[in-house]
């Protein structure tokens, strides 16, 4: 049994960035009608086939859904994987390698438990994650009593953790590595070579690479590579890799709560056993809708076009202000506010000065040893509104900050 290292830090681990932001702005009035860029809630157009499919399957709300999902859903997901990553066509077994999730967050959270259990001899299990990071990784690690290891992901390293810098002894006691590409909050995309190195580390040291790829369909120029295709390409197998996907970002359907995990068959079997007693099923009508949503790309193209347009507006209005970094994937701007007193000060200035709400990067990160916070200088701005609102918000930022 691992020591319950994390539980004493649970409150810190679950300090919501949005609660902290509300606290920061509590005594300040917005300078103008608010525009909220703090929340990455996609607002793409809903596909029109959702309603009729739900209606046809309403009666299925009267039954418990199978935790492993409908065969049609697993097959639909496998087909999507094969279309998105042609080298994986026909390679993924829908029976043994795919599990539906009630949104990817619950899967990212609960997968940590079987990942720890499969390396039960390790006395101080460690979980690697980028810093800044999606908060569910830290909450899962703390709740499972493992030790979180925050790998700084700053501009000098392309906003991804430096894989060469990870200590060998640490790798031996690592049970899982959460890797987010395209990354939230910076929008960095891991290259094939980077993913190959991450897969190789996972296989060599026998930990799980949890590839969080929920932003993979929101890209600027070309589709980002995926950890599963790289694993098959490099090693001919999915060993030690679990790819997490979601309809929340790809399809602009965060309220549907539908995603999946696919990869290492031995891990999927263990995860399925755990899920049977511990995790939420995807309601049957939602499973039926999800089959159709994974099969359709037209609405995904429309969403991607909206986010691209917003990034063009950012290019036009921001130029090289606030650092010159632009995301290759995701819909977030990661703006350098070091000239404006850092992320928290800038978030306050913008709210009071022009009613634009952005998220201080510090709230998505932890201090590294030595006290430096790798998100401290930045704010995250989610460009998920229509083009006119985006233009208005970015114009206000430039006028307010200069
Ligand atoms: C990096 C990242 N991973 C996972 C998720 C979870 O998304 P969902 O549970 O809606 O699939 C989010 C949502 O914001 C995210 O930003």
GROMACS .gro file of C-alpha atoms and ligand atoms in nm:
model
  418
    1UNK     CA    1   0.000   0.000   0.000
    2UNK     CA    2   0.153   0.336  -0.097
    3UNK     CA    3   0.175   0.601   0.175
    4UNK     CA    4  -0.111   0.848   0.152
    5UNK     CA    5   0.124   1.127   0.059
    6UNK     CA    6  -0.121   1.332  -0.133
    7UNK     CA    7  -0.432   1.336   0.078
    8UNK     CA    8  -0.297   1.588   0.323
    9UNK     CA    9  -0.259   1.821   0.025
   10UNK     CA   10  -0.600   1.749  -0.124
   11UNK     CA   11  -0.740   2.094  -0.057
   12UNK     CA   12  -0.445   2.254  -0.232
   13UNK     CA   13  -0.469   2.005  -0.517
   14UNK     CA   14  -0.832   2.085  -0.582
   15UNK     CA   15  -0.812   2.462  -0.550
   16UNK     CA   16  -1.009   2.553  -0.861
   17UNK     CA   17  -0.844   2.815  -1.084
   18UNK     CA   18  -1.188   2.968  -1.140
   19UNK     CA   19  -1.264   2.997  -0.769
   20UNK     CA   20  -0.924   3.164  -0.723
   21UNK     CA   21  -1.003   3.403  -1.008
   22UNK     CA   22  -1.341   3.491  -0.854
   23UNK     CA   23  -1.157   3.560  -0.528
   24UNK     CA   24  -0.900   3.781  -0.705
   25UNK     CA   25  -1.171   3.991  -0.870
   26UNK     CA   26  -1.418   3.984  -0.580
   27UNK     CA   27  -1.388   4.348  -0.479
   28UNK     CA   28  -1.342   4.490  -0.829
   29UNK     CA   29  -1.611   4.610  -1.065
   30UNK     CA   30  -1.568   4.542  -1.439
   31UNK     CA   31  -1.476   4.861  -1.626
   32UNK     CA   32  -1.716   4.775  -1.911
   33UNK     CA   33  -1.972   4.512  -2.005
   34UNK     CA   34  -1.786   4.190  -1.923
   35UNK     CA   35  -1.640   3.957  -2.185
   36UNK     CA   36  -1.526   3.629  -2.032
   37UNK     CA   37  -1.215   3.478  -2.189
   38UNK     CA   38  -1.127   3.282  -1.876
   39UNK     CA   39  -1.324   2.964  -1.945
   40UNK     CA   40  -1.231   2.735  -2.235
   41UNK     CA   41  -1.589   2.643  -2.308
   42UNK     CA   42  -1.623   2.569  -2.680
   43UNK     CA   43  -1.912   2.741  -2.852
   44UNK     CA   44  -1.918   2.583  -3.193
   45UNK     CA   45  -2.247   2.521  -3.371
   46UNK     CA   46  -2.437   2.214  -3.244
   47UNK     CA   47  -2.473   1.943  -3.511
   48UNK     CA   48  -2.841   1.932  -3.613
   49UNK     CA   49  -2.866   1.552  -3.596
   50UNK     CA   50  -2.836   1.549  -3.215
   51UNK     CA   51  -3.203   1.607  -3.133
   52UNK     CA   52  -3.358   1.339  -3.356
   53UNK     CA   53  -3.114   1.070  -3.237
   54UNK     CA   54  -3.175   1.156  -2.872
   55UNK     CA   55  -3.548   1.145  -2.928
   56UNK     CA   56  -3.536   0.805  -3.099
   57UNK     CA   57  -3.345   0.665  -2.801
   58UNK     CA   58  -3.519   0.834  -2.509
   59UNK     CA   59  -3.655   0.505  -2.375
   60UNK     CA   60  -3.296   0.389  -2.318
   61UNK     CA   61  -3.270   0.633  -2.026
   62UNK     CA   62  -3.476   0.366  -1.851
   63UNK     CA   63  -3.188   0.117  -1.856
   64UNK     CA   64  -2.845   0.101  -1.693
   65UNK     CA   65  -2.583   0.152  -1.963
   66UNK     CA   66  -2.301  -0.102  -2.008
   67UNK     CA   67  -1.975   0.042  -1.869
   68UNK     CA   68  -1.783  -0.091  -2.172
   69UNK     CA   69  -2.021   0.088  -2.405
   70UNK     CA   70  -2.229  -0.030  -2.697
   71UNK     CA   71  -2.041  -0.233  -2.960
   72UNK     CA   72  -2.156   0.029  -3.215
   73UNK     CA   73  -1.991   0.304  -3.012
   74UNK     CA   74  -1.661   0.120  -2.971
   75UNK     CA   75  -1.666   0.039  -3.345
   76UNK     CA   76  -1.747   0.403  -3.431
   77UNK     CA   77  -1.460   0.524  -3.214
   78UNK     CA   78  -1.221   0.273  -3.372
   79UNK     CA   79  -1.331   0.388  -3.719
   80UNK     CA   80  -1.265   0.748  -3.622
   81UNK     CA   81  -0.918   0.658  -3.493
   82UNK     CA   82  -0.845   0.487  -3.826
   83UNK     CA   83  -0.959   0.786  -4.029
   84UNK     CA   84  -0.773   1.036  -3.813
   85UNK     CA   85  -0.453   0.828  -3.795
   86UNK     CA   86  -0.449   0.622  -4.117
   87UNK     CA   87  -0.160   0.404  -3.997
   88UNK     CA   88  -0.390   0.284  -3.716
   89UNK     CA   89  -0.671   0.174  -3.952
   90UNK     CA   90  -0.754  -0.188  -3.867
   91UNK     CA   91  -0.499  -0.197  -3.582
   92UNK     CA   92  -0.715  -0.108  -3.281
   93UNK     CA   93  -0.936  -0.385  -3.143
   94UNK     CA   94  -1.267  -0.225  -3.038
   95UNK     CA   95  -1.333  -0.507  -2.791
   96UNK     CA   96  -1.001  -0.496  -2.610
   97UNK     CA   97  -0.860  -0.148  -2.658
   98UNK     CA   98  -1.141   0.107  -2.634
   99UNK     CA   99  -1.350   0.225  -2.338
  100UNK     CA  100  -1.607   0.504  -2.352
  101UNK     CA  101  -1.578   0.776  -2.090
  102UNK     CA  102  -1.831   1.013  -1.944
  103UNK     CA  103  -1.613   1.301  -2.067
  104UNK     CA  104  -1.237   1.258  -2.060
  105UNK     CA  105  -1.191   1.420  -1.718
  106UNK     CA  106  -1.335   1.132  -1.519
  107UNK     CA  107  -1.117   0.893  -1.717
  108UNK     CA  108  -0.802   1.099  -1.663
  109UNK     CA  109  -0.885   1.100  -1.293
  110UNK     CA  110  -0.977   0.736  -1.240
  111UNK     CA  111  -0.705   0.585  -1.464
  112UNK     CA  112  -0.448   0.669  -1.199
  113UNK     CA  113  -0.575   0.394  -0.967
  114UNK     CA  114  -0.510   0.094  -1.197
  115UNK     CA  115  -0.185   0.263  -1.307
  116UNK     CA  116  -0.062   0.259  -0.947
  117UNK     CA  117  -0.195  -0.092  -0.883
  118UNK     CA  118   0.004  -0.243  -1.174
  119UNK     CA  119   0.330  -0.122  -1.020
  120UNK     CA  120   0.239  -0.228  -0.668
  121UNK     CA  121   0.600  -0.297  -0.565
  122UNK     CA  122   0.693   0.069  -0.595
  123UNK     CA  123   0.683   0.217  -0.246
  124UNK     CA  124   0.681   0.586  -0.344
  125UNK     CA  125   0.477   0.599  -0.666
  126UNK     CA  126   0.538   0.917  -0.865
  127UNK     CA  127   0.314   1.075  -1.128
  128UNK     CA  128   0.474   1.308  -1.382
  129UNK     CA  129   0.286   1.601  -1.526
  130UNK     CA  130   0.367   1.922  -1.708
  131UNK     CA  131   0.361   2.247  -1.515
  132UNK     CA  132   0.126   2.430  -1.584
  133UNK     CA  133  -0.124   2.146  -1.620
  134UNK     CA  134  -0.490   2.045  -1.640
  135UNK     CA  135  -0.597   2.038  -1.276
  136UNK     CA  136  -0.755   1.691  -1.284
  137UNK     CA  137  -0.404   1.536  -1.311
  138UNK     CA  138  -0.303   1.687  -0.976
  139UNK     CA  139  -0.632   1.600  -0.808
  140UNK     CA  140  -0.608   1.237  -0.923
  141UNK     CA  141  -0.251   1.209  -0.799
  142UNK     CA  142  -0.333   1.358  -0.461
  143UNK     CA  143  -0.648   1.148  -0.417
  144UNK     CA  144  -0.458   0.831  -0.503
  145UNK     CA  145  -0.185   0.909  -0.251
  146UNK     CA  146   0.092   0.929  -0.510
  147UNK     CA  147   0.360   1.195  -0.539
  148UNK     CA  148   0.305   1.455  -0.810
  149UNK     CA  149   0.619   1.559  -0.995
  150UNK     CA  150   0.574   1.884  -1.182
  151UNK     CA  151   0.789   1.913  -1.492
  152UNK     CA  152   0.828   2.277  -1.595
  153UNK     CA  153   0.694   2.345  -1.944
  154UNK     CA  154   0.819   2.688  -2.035
  155UNK     CA  155   0.894   2.871  -2.356
  156UNK     CA  156   1.264   2.777  -2.374
  157UNK     CA  157   1.161   2.409  -2.404
  158UNK     CA  158   0.871   2.474  -2.645
  159UNK     CA  159   0.622   2.474  -2.356
  160UNK     CA  160   0.661   2.097  -2.310
  161UNK     CA  161   0.847   1.911  -2.032
  162UNK     CA  162   1.213   1.842  -2.105
  163UNK     CA  163   1.216   1.462  -2.134
  164UNK     CA  164   1.595   1.443  -2.125
  165UNK     CA  165   1.601   1.609  -1.785
  166UNK     CA  166   1.398   1.346  -1.598
  167UNK     CA  167   1.602   1.164  -1.338
  168UNK     CA  168   1.649   0.784  -1.387
  169UNK     CA  169   1.561   0.696  -1.026
  170UNK     CA  170   1.242   0.899  -1.062
  171UNK     CA  171   1.151   0.718  -1.384
  172UNK     CA  172   1.181   0.385  -1.202
  173UNK     CA  173   0.915   0.481  -0.949
  174UNK     CA  174   0.694   0.659  -1.201
  175UNK     CA  175   0.353   0.497  -1.245
  176UNK     CA  176   0.207   0.743  -1.495
  177UNK     CA  177   0.295   1.047  -1.701
  178UNK     CA  178   0.019   1.286  -1.802
  179UNK     CA  179   0.119   1.446  -2.129
  180UNK     CA  180  -0.112   1.700  -2.287
  181UNK     CA  181  -0.072   1.774  -2.659
  182UNK     CA  182  -0.192   2.011  -2.788
  183UNK     CA  183  -0.133   2.147  -2.444
  184UNK     CA  184  -0.367   2.341  -2.223
  185UNK     CA  185  -0.287   2.624  -2.149
  186UNK     CA  186  -0.014   2.702  -2.404
  187UNK     CA  187  -0.133   2.522  -2.718
  188UNK     CA  188   0.205   2.355  -2.776
  189UNK     CA  189   0.210   2.046  -2.999
  190UNK     CA  190   0.447   1.757  -2.926
  191UNK     CA  191   0.637   1.643  -3.237
  192UNK     CA  192   0.656   1.279  -3.349
  193UNK     CA  193   1.011   1.262  -3.215
  194UNK     CA  194   0.900   1.398  -2.880
  195UNK     CA  195   0.614   1.149  -2.857
  196UNK     CA  196   0.845   0.865  -2.960
  197UNK     CA  197   1.078   0.956  -2.675
  198UNK     CA  198   0.786   0.970  -2.429
  199UNK     CA  199   0.659   0.629  -2.546
  200UNK     CA  200   1.007   0.483  -2.518
  201UNK     CA  201   1.044   0.612  -2.160
  202UNK     CA  202   0.704   0.463  -2.069
  203UNK     CA  203   0.793   0.124  -2.215
  204UNK     CA  204   1.148   0.116  -2.076
  205UNK     CA  205   1.040   0.210  -1.725
  206UNK     CA  206   0.701   0.039  -1.744
  207UNK     CA  207   0.472   0.328  -1.659
  208UNK     CA  208   0.158   0.447  -1.833
  209UNK     CA  209   0.179   0.737  -2.075
  210UNK     CA  210  -0.158   0.911  -2.038
  211UNK     CA  211  -0.176   1.109  -2.360
  212UNK     CA  212  -0.442   1.376  -2.312
  213UNK     CA  213  -0.523   1.468  -2.671
  214UNK     CA  214  -0.862   1.631  -2.633
  215UNK     CA  215  -0.746   1.937  -2.831
  216UNK     CA  216  -0.607   1.733  -3.120
  217UNK     CA  217  -0.878   1.843  -3.366
  218UNK     CA  218  -0.833   2.213  -3.297
  219UNK     CA  219  -0.521   2.301  -3.486
  220UNK     CA  220  -0.397   2.585  -3.696
  221UNK     CA  221  -0.199   2.431  -3.980
  222UNK     CA  222  -0.184   2.051  -3.977
  223UNK     CA  223  -0.330   1.770  -3.764
  224UNK     CA  224  -0.104   1.709  -3.462
  225UNK     CA  225   0.052   1.362  -3.433
  226UNK     CA  226  -0.095   1.131  -3.168
  227UNK     CA  227   0.084   0.918  -2.908
  228UNK     CA  228  -0.095   0.599  -3.012
  229UNK     CA  229   0.000   0.625  -3.381
  230UNK     CA  230   0.357   0.704  -3.283
  231UNK     CA  231   0.364   0.406  -3.044
  232UNK     CA  232   0.251   0.168  -3.319
  233UNK     CA  233   0.484   0.331  -3.570
  234UNK     CA  234   0.788   0.307  -3.345
  235UNK     CA  235   0.724  -0.016  -3.155
  236UNK     CA  236   0.442  -0.196  -3.335
  237UNK     CA  237   0.224  -0.196  -3.023
  238UNK     CA  238   0.017   0.017  -2.788
  239UNK     CA  239   0.202  -0.108  -2.479
  240UNK     CA  240   0.210   0.149  -2.196
  241UNK     CA  241   0.007   0.408  -2.388
  242UNK     CA  242  -0.346   0.531  -2.321
  243UNK     CA  243  -0.486   0.803  -2.545
  244UNK     CA  244  -0.769   1.014  -2.401
  245UNK     CA  245  -1.014   1.182  -2.637
  246UNK     CA  246  -1.330   1.383  -2.598
  247UNK     CA  247  -1.622   1.524  -2.792
  248UNK     CA  248  -1.612   1.832  -2.569
  249UNK     CA  249  -1.350   2.020  -2.771
  250UNK     CA  250  -1.352   1.834  -3.105
  251UNK     CA  251  -1.725   1.870  -3.147
  252UNK     CA  252  -1.798   2.168  -2.922
  253UNK     CA  253  -2.015   1.947  -2.699
  254UNK     CA  254  -1.883   1.983  -2.342
  255UNK     CA  255  -2.231   1.922  -2.204
  256UNK     CA  256  -2.267   1.583  -2.374
  257UNK     CA  257  -2.003   1.429  -2.142
  258UNK     CA  258  -1.868   1.184  -2.394
  259UNK     CA  259  -1.512   1.074  -2.464
  260UNK     CA  260  -1.300   0.764  -2.476
  261UNK     CA  261  -0.968   0.610  -2.381
  262UNK     CA  262  -0.785   0.374  -2.617
  263UNK     CA  263  -0.455   0.191  -2.610
  264UNK     CA  264  -0.266  -0.076  -2.416
  265UNK     CA  265  -0.499  -0.382  -2.402
  266UNK     CA  266  -0.369  -0.510  -2.067
  267UNK     CA  267  -0.422  -0.170  -1.908
  268UNK     CA  268  -0.765  -0.135  -2.070
  269UNK     CA  269  -0.867  -0.471  -1.920
  270UNK     CA  270  -0.757  -0.359  -1.571
  271UNK     CA  271  -0.919  -0.019  -1.618
  272UNK     CA  272  -1.245  -0.182  -1.735
  273UNK     CA  273  -1.252  -0.400  -1.420
  274UNK     CA  274  -1.199  -0.091  -1.203
  275UNK     CA  275  -1.456   0.109  -1.398
  276UNK     CA  276  -1.719  -0.159  -1.352
  277UNK     CA  277  -1.743  -0.083  -0.983
  278UNK     CA  278  -1.608   0.271  -0.953
  279UNK     CA  279  -1.683   0.495  -1.252
  280UNK     CA  280  -1.976   0.655  -1.433
  281UNK     CA  281  -2.123   0.490  -1.742
  282UNK     CA  282  -2.214   0.696  -2.047
  283UNK     CA  283  -2.598   0.707  -2.067
  284UNK     CA  284  -2.729   0.498  -2.357
  285UNK     CA  285  -2.897   0.781  -2.553
  286UNK     CA  286  -2.569   0.974  -2.527
  287UNK     CA  287  -2.382   0.670  -2.659
  288UNK     CA  288  -2.614   0.658  -2.962
  289UNK     CA  289  -2.562   1.030  -3.026
  290UNK     CA  290  -2.186   0.988  -2.983
  291UNK     CA  291  -2.171   0.727  -3.261
  292UNK     CA  292  -2.311   0.986  -3.503
  293UNK     CA  293  -2.091   1.267  -3.371
  294UNK     CA  294  -1.767   1.066  -3.413
  295UNK     CA  295  -1.878   0.978  -3.769
  296UNK     CA  296  -1.930   1.341  -3.875
  297UNK     CA  297  -1.644   1.578  -3.959
  298UNK     CA  298  -1.843   1.868  -4.110
  299UNK     CA  299  -1.923   2.022  -3.772
  300UNK     CA  300  -1.560   1.969  -3.662
  301UNK     CA  301  -1.435   2.157  -3.969
  302UNK     CA  302  -1.676   2.443  -3.891
  303UNK     CA  303  -1.552   2.467  -3.531
  304UNK     CA  304  -1.188   2.459  -3.642
  305UNK     CA  305  -1.257   2.740  -3.890
  306UNK     CA  306  -1.406   2.954  -3.613
  307UNK     CA  307  -1.103   2.906  -3.387
  308UNK     CA  308  -0.862   2.972  -3.676
  309UNK     CA  309  -1.041   3.294  -3.760
  310UNK     CA  310  -1.010   3.404  -3.397
  311UNK     CA  311  -0.636   3.336  -3.404
  312UNK     CA  312  -0.603   3.544  -3.723
  313UNK     CA  313  -0.779   3.827  -3.541
  314UNK     CA  314  -0.530   3.785  -3.256
  315UNK     CA  315  -0.241   3.804  -3.505
  316UNK     CA  316  -0.383   4.119  -3.658
  317UNK     CA  317  -0.462   4.299  -3.332
  318UNK     CA  318  -0.187   4.181  -3.097
  319UNK     CA  319   0.109   4.162  -3.337
  320UNK     CA  320   0.410   4.079  -3.124
  321UNK     CA  321   0.272   4.230  -2.804
  322UNK     CA  322   0.269   4.011  -2.491
  323UNK     CA  323   0.530   3.771  -2.632
  324UNK     CA  324   0.522   3.638  -2.984
  325UNK     CA  325   0.404   3.284  -2.899
  326UNK     CA  326   0.098   3.159  -3.086
  327UNK     CA  327  -0.066   2.822  -3.021
  328UNK     CA  328  -0.045   2.558  -3.293
  329UNK     CA  329  -0.330   2.367  -3.131
  330UNK     CA  330  -0.620   2.447  -2.892
  331UNK     CA  331  -0.802   2.780  -2.874
  332UNK     CA  332  -0.599   2.945  -2.598
  333UNK     CA  333  -0.373   3.249  -2.610
  334UNK     CA  334  -0.092   3.229  -2.356
  335UNK     CA  335   0.009   3.591  -2.313
  336UNK     CA  336   0.325   3.709  -2.143
  337UNK     CA  337   0.232   3.974  -1.887
  338UNK     CA  338   0.573   4.017  -1.725
  339UNK     CA  339   0.576   4.382  -1.836
  340UNK     CA  340   0.243   4.439  -1.659
  341UNK     CA  341   0.327   4.306  -1.314
  342UNK     CA  342   0.265   3.937  -1.396
  343UNK     CA  343  -0.050   3.737  -1.467
  344UNK     CA  344  -0.253   3.814  -1.155
  345UNK     CA  345  -0.190   4.188  -1.171
  346UNK     CA  346  -0.272   4.195  -1.543
  347UNK     CA  347  -0.594   3.995  -1.493
  348UNK     CA  348  -0.705   4.253  -1.237
  349UNK     CA  349  -0.604   4.547  -1.455
  350UNK     CA  350  -0.796   4.407  -1.751
  351UNK     CA  351  -1.109   4.333  -1.550
  352UNK     CA  352  -1.116   4.677  -1.389
  353UNK     CA  353  -0.995   4.863  -1.696
  354UNK     CA  354  -1.204   4.704  -1.971
  355UNK     CA  355  -1.422   4.421  -1.836
  356UNK     CA  356  -1.221   4.143  -2.002
  357UNK     CA  357  -1.179   3.836  -1.781
  358UNK     CA  358  -0.865   3.626  -1.834
  359UNK     CA  359  -0.715   3.353  -1.619
  360UNK     CA  360  -0.381   3.408  -1.441
  361UNK     CA  361  -0.145   3.129  -1.551
  362UNK     CA  362  -0.027   3.090  -1.191
  363UNK     CA  363  -0.363   2.929  -1.106
  364UNK     CA  364  -0.288   2.646  -1.352
  365UNK     CA  365   0.059   2.576  -1.217
  366UNK     CA  366   0.252   2.494  -0.899
  367UNK     CA  367   0.564   2.666  -0.772
  368UNK     CA  368   0.876   2.472  -0.868
  369UNK     CA  369   1.149   2.410  -0.612
  370UNK     CA  370   1.307   2.751  -0.558
  371UNK     CA  371   0.970   2.924  -0.574
  372UNK     CA  372   0.941   3.004  -0.943
  373UNK     CA  373   0.592   2.953  -1.085
  374UNK     CA  374   0.609   2.860  -1.456
  375UNK     CA  375   0.267   3.017  -1.520
  376UNK     CA  376   0.324   3.327  -1.308
  377UNK     CA  377   0.408   3.571  -1.587
  378UNK     CA  378   0.121   3.468  -1.810
  379UNK     CA  379  -0.253   3.487  -1.853
  380UNK     CA  380  -0.465   3.243  -2.051
  381UNK     CA  381  -0.732   3.383  -2.283
  382UNK     CA  382  -0.974   3.137  -2.444
  383UNK     CA  383  -1.077   3.247  -2.792
  384UNK     CA  384  -1.406   3.059  -2.804
  385UNK     CA  385  -1.644   3.343  -2.884
  386UNK     CA  386  -1.764   3.457  -3.226
  387UNK     CA  387  -1.528   3.671  -3.432
  388UNK     CA  388  -1.692   4.004  -3.341
  389UNK     CA  389  -1.673   3.937  -2.967
  390UNK     CA  390  -1.315   3.816  -3.002
  391UNK     CA  391  -1.222   4.132  -3.192
  392UNK     CA  392  -1.390   4.349  -2.931
  393UNK     CA  393  -1.218   4.170  -2.641
  394UNK     CA  394  -0.870   4.182  -2.795
  395UNK     CA  395  -0.911   4.546  -2.897
  396UNK     CA  396  -1.001   4.631  -2.538
  397UNK     CA  397  -0.695   4.444  -2.411
  398UNK     CA  398  -0.461   4.637  -2.640
  399UNK     CA  399  -0.620   4.973  -2.551
  400UNK     CA  400  -0.612   4.892  -2.181
  401UNK     CA  401  -0.256   4.757  -2.159
  402UNK     CA  402  -0.103   4.934  -2.457
  403LIG     C1  403  -0.641   1.948  -2.112
  403LIG     C2  404  -0.778   1.900  -2.084
  403LIG     N1  405  -0.797   1.769  -2.066
  403LIG     C3  406  -0.919   1.719  -2.040
  403LIG     C4  407  -1.029   1.802  -2.029
  403LIG     C5  408  -1.161   1.740  -1.992
  403LIG     O1  409  -1.258   1.756  -2.086
  403LIG     P1  410  -1.390   1.670  -2.085
  403LIG     O2  411  -1.406   1.605  -1.952
  403LIG     O3  412  -1.499   1.766  -2.115
  403LIG     O4  413  -1.371   1.566  -2.193
  403LIG     C6  414  -1.015   1.940  -2.046
  403LIG     C7  415  -1.130   2.030  -2.032
  403LIG     O5  416  -1.122   2.149  -2.023
  403LIG     C8  417  -0.885   1.990  -2.076
  403LIG     O6  418  -0.863   2.120  -2.095
   0.00000   0.00000   0.00000
